mmCIF file of C-alpha atoms in Angstrom:
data_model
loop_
_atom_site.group_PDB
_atom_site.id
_atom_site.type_symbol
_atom_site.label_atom_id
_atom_site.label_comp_id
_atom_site.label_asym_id
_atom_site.label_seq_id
_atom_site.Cartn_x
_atom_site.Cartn_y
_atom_site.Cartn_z
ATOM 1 C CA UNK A 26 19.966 -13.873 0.257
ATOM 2 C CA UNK A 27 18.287 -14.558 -3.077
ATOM 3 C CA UNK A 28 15.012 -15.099 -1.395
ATOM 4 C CA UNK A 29 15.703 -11.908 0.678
ATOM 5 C CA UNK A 30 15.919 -9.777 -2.578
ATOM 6 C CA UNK A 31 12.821 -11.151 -4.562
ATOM 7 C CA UNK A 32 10.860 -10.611 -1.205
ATOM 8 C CA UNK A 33 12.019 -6.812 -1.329
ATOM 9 C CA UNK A 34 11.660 -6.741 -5.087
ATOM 10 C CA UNK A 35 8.364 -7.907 -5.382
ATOM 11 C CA UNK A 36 6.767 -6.620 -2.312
ATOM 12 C CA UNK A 37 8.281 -2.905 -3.298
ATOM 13 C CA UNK A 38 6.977 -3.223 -6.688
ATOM 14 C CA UNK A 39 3.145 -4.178 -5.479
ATOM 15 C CA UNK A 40 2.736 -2.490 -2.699
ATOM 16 C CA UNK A 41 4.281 1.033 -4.721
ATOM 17 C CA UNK A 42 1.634 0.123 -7.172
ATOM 18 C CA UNK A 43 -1.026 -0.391 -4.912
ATOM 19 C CA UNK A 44 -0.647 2.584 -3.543
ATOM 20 C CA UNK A 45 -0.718 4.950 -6.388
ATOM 21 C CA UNK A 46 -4.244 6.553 -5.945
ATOM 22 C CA UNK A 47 -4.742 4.969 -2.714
ATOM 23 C CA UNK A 48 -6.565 6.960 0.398
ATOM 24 C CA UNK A 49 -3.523 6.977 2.155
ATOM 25 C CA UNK A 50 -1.778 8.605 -0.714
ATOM 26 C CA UNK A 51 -4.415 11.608 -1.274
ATOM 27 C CA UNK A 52 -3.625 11.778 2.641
ATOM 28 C CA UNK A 53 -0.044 12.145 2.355
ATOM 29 C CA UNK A 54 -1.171 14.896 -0.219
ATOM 30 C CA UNK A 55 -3.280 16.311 2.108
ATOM 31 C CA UNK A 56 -1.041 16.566 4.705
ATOM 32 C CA UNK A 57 2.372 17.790 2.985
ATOM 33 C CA UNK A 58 -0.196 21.054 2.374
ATOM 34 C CA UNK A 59 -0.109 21.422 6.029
ATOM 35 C CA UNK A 60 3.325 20.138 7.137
ATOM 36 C CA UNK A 61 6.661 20.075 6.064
ATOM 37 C CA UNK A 62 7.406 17.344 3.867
ATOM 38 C CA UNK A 63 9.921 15.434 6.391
ATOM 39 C CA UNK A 64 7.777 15.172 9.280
ATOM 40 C CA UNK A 65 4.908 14.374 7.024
ATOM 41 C CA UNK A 66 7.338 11.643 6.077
ATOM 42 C CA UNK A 67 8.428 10.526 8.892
ATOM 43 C CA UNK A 68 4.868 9.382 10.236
ATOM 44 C CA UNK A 69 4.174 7.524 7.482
ATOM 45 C CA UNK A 70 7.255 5.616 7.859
ATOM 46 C CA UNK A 71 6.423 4.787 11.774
ATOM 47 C CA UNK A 72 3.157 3.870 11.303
ATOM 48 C CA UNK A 73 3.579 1.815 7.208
ATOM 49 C CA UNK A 74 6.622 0.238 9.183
ATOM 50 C CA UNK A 75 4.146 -0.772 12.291
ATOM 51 C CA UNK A 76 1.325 -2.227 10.259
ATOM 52 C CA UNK A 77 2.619 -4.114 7.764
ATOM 53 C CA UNK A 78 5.261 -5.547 10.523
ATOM 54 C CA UNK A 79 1.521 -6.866 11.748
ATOM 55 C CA UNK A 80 0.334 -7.701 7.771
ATOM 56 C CA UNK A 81 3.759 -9.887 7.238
ATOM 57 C CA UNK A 82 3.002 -11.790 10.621
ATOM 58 C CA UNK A 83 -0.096 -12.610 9.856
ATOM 59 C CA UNK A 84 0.498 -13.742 6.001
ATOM 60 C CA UNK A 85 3.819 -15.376 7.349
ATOM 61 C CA UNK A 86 1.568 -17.814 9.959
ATOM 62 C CA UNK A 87 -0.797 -18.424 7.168
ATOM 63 C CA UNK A 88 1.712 -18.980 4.630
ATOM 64 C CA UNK A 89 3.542 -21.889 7.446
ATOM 65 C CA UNK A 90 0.033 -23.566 7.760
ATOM 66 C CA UNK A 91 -1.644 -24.098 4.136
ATOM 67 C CA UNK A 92 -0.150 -25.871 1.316
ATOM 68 C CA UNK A 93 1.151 -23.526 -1.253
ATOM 69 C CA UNK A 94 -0.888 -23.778 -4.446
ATOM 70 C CA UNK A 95 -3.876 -22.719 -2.615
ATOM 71 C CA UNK A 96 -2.353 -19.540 -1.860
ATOM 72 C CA UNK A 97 -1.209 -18.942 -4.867
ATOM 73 C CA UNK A 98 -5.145 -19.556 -5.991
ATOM 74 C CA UNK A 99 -6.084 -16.978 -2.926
ATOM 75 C CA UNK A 100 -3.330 -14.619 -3.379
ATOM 76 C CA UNK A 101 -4.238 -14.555 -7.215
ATOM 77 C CA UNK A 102 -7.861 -13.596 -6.631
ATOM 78 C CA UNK A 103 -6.963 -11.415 -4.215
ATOM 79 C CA UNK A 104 -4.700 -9.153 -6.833
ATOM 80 C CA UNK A 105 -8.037 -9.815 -9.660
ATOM 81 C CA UNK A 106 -9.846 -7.943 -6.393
ATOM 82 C CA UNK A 107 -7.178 -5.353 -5.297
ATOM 83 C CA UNK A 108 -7.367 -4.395 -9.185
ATOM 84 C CA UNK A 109 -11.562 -4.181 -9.168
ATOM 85 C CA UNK A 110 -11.075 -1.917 -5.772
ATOM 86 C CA UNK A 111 -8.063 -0.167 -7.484
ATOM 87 C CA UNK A 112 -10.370 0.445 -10.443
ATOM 88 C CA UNK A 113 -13.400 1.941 -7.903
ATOM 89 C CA UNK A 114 -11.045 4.430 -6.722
ATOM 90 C CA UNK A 115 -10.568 5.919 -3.260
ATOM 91 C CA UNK A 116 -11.713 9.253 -1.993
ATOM 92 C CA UNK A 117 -11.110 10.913 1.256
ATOM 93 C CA UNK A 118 -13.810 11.369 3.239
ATOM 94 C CA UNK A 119 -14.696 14.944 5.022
ATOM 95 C CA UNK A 120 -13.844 13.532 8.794
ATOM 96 C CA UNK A 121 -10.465 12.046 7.130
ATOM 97 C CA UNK A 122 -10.229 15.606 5.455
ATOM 98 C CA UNK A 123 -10.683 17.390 8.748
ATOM 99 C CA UNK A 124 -8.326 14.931 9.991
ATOM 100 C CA UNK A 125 -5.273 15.485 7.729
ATOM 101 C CA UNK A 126 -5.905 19.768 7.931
ATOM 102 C CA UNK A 127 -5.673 19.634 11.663
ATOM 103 C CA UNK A 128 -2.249 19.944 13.433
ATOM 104 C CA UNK A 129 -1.182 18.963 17.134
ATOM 105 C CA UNK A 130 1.824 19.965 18.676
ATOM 106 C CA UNK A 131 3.245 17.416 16.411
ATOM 107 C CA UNK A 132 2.887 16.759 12.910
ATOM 108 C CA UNK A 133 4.792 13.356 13.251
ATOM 109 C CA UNK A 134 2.391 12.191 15.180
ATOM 110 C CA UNK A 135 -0.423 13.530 13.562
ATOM 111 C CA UNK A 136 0.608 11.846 10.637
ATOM 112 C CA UNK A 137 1.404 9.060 12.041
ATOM 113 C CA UNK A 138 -1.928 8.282 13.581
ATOM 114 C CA UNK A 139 -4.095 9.205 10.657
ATOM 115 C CA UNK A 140 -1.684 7.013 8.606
ATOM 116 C CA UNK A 141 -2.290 3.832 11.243
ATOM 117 C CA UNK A 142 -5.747 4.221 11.625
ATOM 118 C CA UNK A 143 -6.055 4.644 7.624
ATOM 119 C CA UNK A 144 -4.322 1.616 6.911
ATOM 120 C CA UNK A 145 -5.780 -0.809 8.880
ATOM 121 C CA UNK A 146 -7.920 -2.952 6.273
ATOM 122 C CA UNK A 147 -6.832 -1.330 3.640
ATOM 123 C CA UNK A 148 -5.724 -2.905 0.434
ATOM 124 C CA UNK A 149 -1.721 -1.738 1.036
ATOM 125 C CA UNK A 150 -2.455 -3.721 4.770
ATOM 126 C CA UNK A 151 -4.405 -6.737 2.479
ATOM 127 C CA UNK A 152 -1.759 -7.302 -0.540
ATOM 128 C CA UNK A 153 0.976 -7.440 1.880
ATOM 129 C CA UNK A 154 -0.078 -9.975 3.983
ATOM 130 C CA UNK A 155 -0.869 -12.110 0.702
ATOM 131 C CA UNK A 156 2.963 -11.643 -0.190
ATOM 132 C CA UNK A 157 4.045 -12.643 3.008
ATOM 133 C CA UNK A 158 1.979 -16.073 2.468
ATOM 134 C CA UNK A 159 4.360 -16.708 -0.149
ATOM 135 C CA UNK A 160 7.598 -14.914 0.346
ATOM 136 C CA UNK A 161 9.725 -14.135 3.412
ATOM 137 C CA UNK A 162 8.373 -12.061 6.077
ATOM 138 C CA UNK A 163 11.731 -9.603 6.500
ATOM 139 C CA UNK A 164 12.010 -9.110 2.407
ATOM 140 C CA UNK A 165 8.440 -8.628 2.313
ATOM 141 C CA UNK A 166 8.221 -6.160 5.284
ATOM 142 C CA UNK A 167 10.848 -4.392 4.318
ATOM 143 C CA UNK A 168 10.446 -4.104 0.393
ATOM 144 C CA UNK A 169 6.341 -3.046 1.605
ATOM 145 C CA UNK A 170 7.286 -0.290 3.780
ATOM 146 C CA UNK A 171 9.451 0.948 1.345
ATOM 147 C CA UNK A 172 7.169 0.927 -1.637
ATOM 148 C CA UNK A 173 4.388 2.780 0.730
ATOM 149 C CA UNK A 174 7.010 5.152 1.763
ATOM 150 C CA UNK A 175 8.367 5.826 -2.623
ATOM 151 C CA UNK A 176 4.446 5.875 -3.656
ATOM 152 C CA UNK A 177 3.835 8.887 -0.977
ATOM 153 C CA UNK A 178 6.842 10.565 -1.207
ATOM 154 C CA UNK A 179 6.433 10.553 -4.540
ATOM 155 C CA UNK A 180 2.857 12.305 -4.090
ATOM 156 C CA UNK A 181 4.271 14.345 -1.617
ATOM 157 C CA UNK A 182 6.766 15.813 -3.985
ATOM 158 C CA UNK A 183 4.039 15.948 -7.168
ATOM 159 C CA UNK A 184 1.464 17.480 -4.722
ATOM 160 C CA UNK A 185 4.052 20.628 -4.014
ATOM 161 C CA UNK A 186 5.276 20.958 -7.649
ATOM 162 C CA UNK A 187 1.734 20.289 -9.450
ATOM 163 C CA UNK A 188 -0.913 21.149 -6.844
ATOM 164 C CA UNK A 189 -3.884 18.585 -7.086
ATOM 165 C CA UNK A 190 -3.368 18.317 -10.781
ATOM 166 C CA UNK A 191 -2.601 14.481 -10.984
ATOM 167 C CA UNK A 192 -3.943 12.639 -13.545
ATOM 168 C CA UNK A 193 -5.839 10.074 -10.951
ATOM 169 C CA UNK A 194 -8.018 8.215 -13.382
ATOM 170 C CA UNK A 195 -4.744 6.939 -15.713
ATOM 171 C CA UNK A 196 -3.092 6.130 -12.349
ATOM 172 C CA UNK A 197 -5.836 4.371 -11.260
ATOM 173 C CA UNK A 198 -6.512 1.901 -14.400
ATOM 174 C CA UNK A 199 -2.333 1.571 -14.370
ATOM 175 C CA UNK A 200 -2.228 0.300 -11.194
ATOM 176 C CA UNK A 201 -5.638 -1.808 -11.833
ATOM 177 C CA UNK A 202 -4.091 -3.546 -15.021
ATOM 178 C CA UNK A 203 -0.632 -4.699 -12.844
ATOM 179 C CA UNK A 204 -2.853 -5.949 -9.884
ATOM 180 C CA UNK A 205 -4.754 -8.312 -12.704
ATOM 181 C CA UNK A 206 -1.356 -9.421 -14.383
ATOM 182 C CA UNK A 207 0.075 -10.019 -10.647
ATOM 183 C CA UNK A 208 -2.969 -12.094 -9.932
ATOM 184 C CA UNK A 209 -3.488 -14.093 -13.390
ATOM 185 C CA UNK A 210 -0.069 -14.730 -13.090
ATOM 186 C CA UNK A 211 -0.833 -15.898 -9.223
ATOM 187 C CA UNK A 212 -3.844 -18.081 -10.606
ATOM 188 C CA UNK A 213 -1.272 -19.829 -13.709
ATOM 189 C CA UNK A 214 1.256 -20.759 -11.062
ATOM 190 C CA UNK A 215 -1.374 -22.347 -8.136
ATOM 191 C CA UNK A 216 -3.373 -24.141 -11.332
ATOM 192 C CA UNK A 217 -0.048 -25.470 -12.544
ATOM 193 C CA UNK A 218 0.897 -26.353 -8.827
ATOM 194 C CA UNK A 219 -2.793 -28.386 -8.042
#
């Protein structure tokens, strides 16, 4: 159970920060223009919970079949890179715009399409398949939907009350400066461990 909860802990925590500033979440923005906030919602729960059920099954093989403080090494300059891309800042582009302003009959699906599509390679998809390398794969699935879900809700709700007046750039360095701690902390633990 103990493993269960820092799985969840730490996966919430990384993946919430990752996402802050993220494509996806200047979608979610996009989108709760257009929709209501609970469908909007919705379909990025379906497809978060779908792809990083795919991210934790991937990490989780890779995690059975290479010794540990390598990971940690990989894992490590993984977060040093999710901070550099952090730091570079996404924008959407004007297809993905066009996207997210068009609705079908369904805005869950909608949503949950753009949402799939968007997140496949992305750094949310990335950082939690290097978590499940080193944690378990239901604490780390669960904990990474869930921060994806809080980090666009959240954007959701600041989008309606504040418009597009976010301050992006302090967001972005924030979330750039706990990717680097994450992974120097990463890189301490594997050099220890080799």
């Amino acid at each position: 159970m103990e493993g269960f909860l820092v799985a969840l802990a730490v996966s919430f925590g990384v993946i919430f920060v990752a996402e802050l500033g993220d494509k996806s979440q200047l979608m979610a923005l996009t989108f709760a223009t257009r929709f209501k906030p609970i469908p909007v919602l919705v379909g990025i729960t379906v497809a978060t919970a779908v792809v990083h059920l795919a991210s934790v099954a991937i990490g989780y093989g890779l995690g059975a079949a290479l010794p540990t403080g390598w990971i940690s090494l990989v894992a490590g300059l993984a977060f040093l890179g999710f901070g550099v891309w952090t730091l570079r800042g996404d924008k959407l582009t004007e297809e993905e715009k066009r996207k997210a302003e068009r609705g079908g009959k369904s805005a869950v699906v909608a949503v949950g399409v753009a949402f799939f599509l968007a997140e496949l390679g992305d750094k949310t998809m990335l950082a939690t398949i290097t978590l499940a390398t080193k944690y378990g794969w239901f604490g780390t699935w669960l904990g990474s939907t869930l921060g994806m879900v809080a980090a666009d809700a959240l954007a959701i709700l600041v989008g309606r009350l504040l418009g597009r007046h976010l301050p992006e750039r302090t967001i972005r360095y924030g979330a750039a400066i706990l990717f680097a701690i994450c992974g120097l902390w990463l890189i301490f633990e594997a050099v220890a461990e080799l």
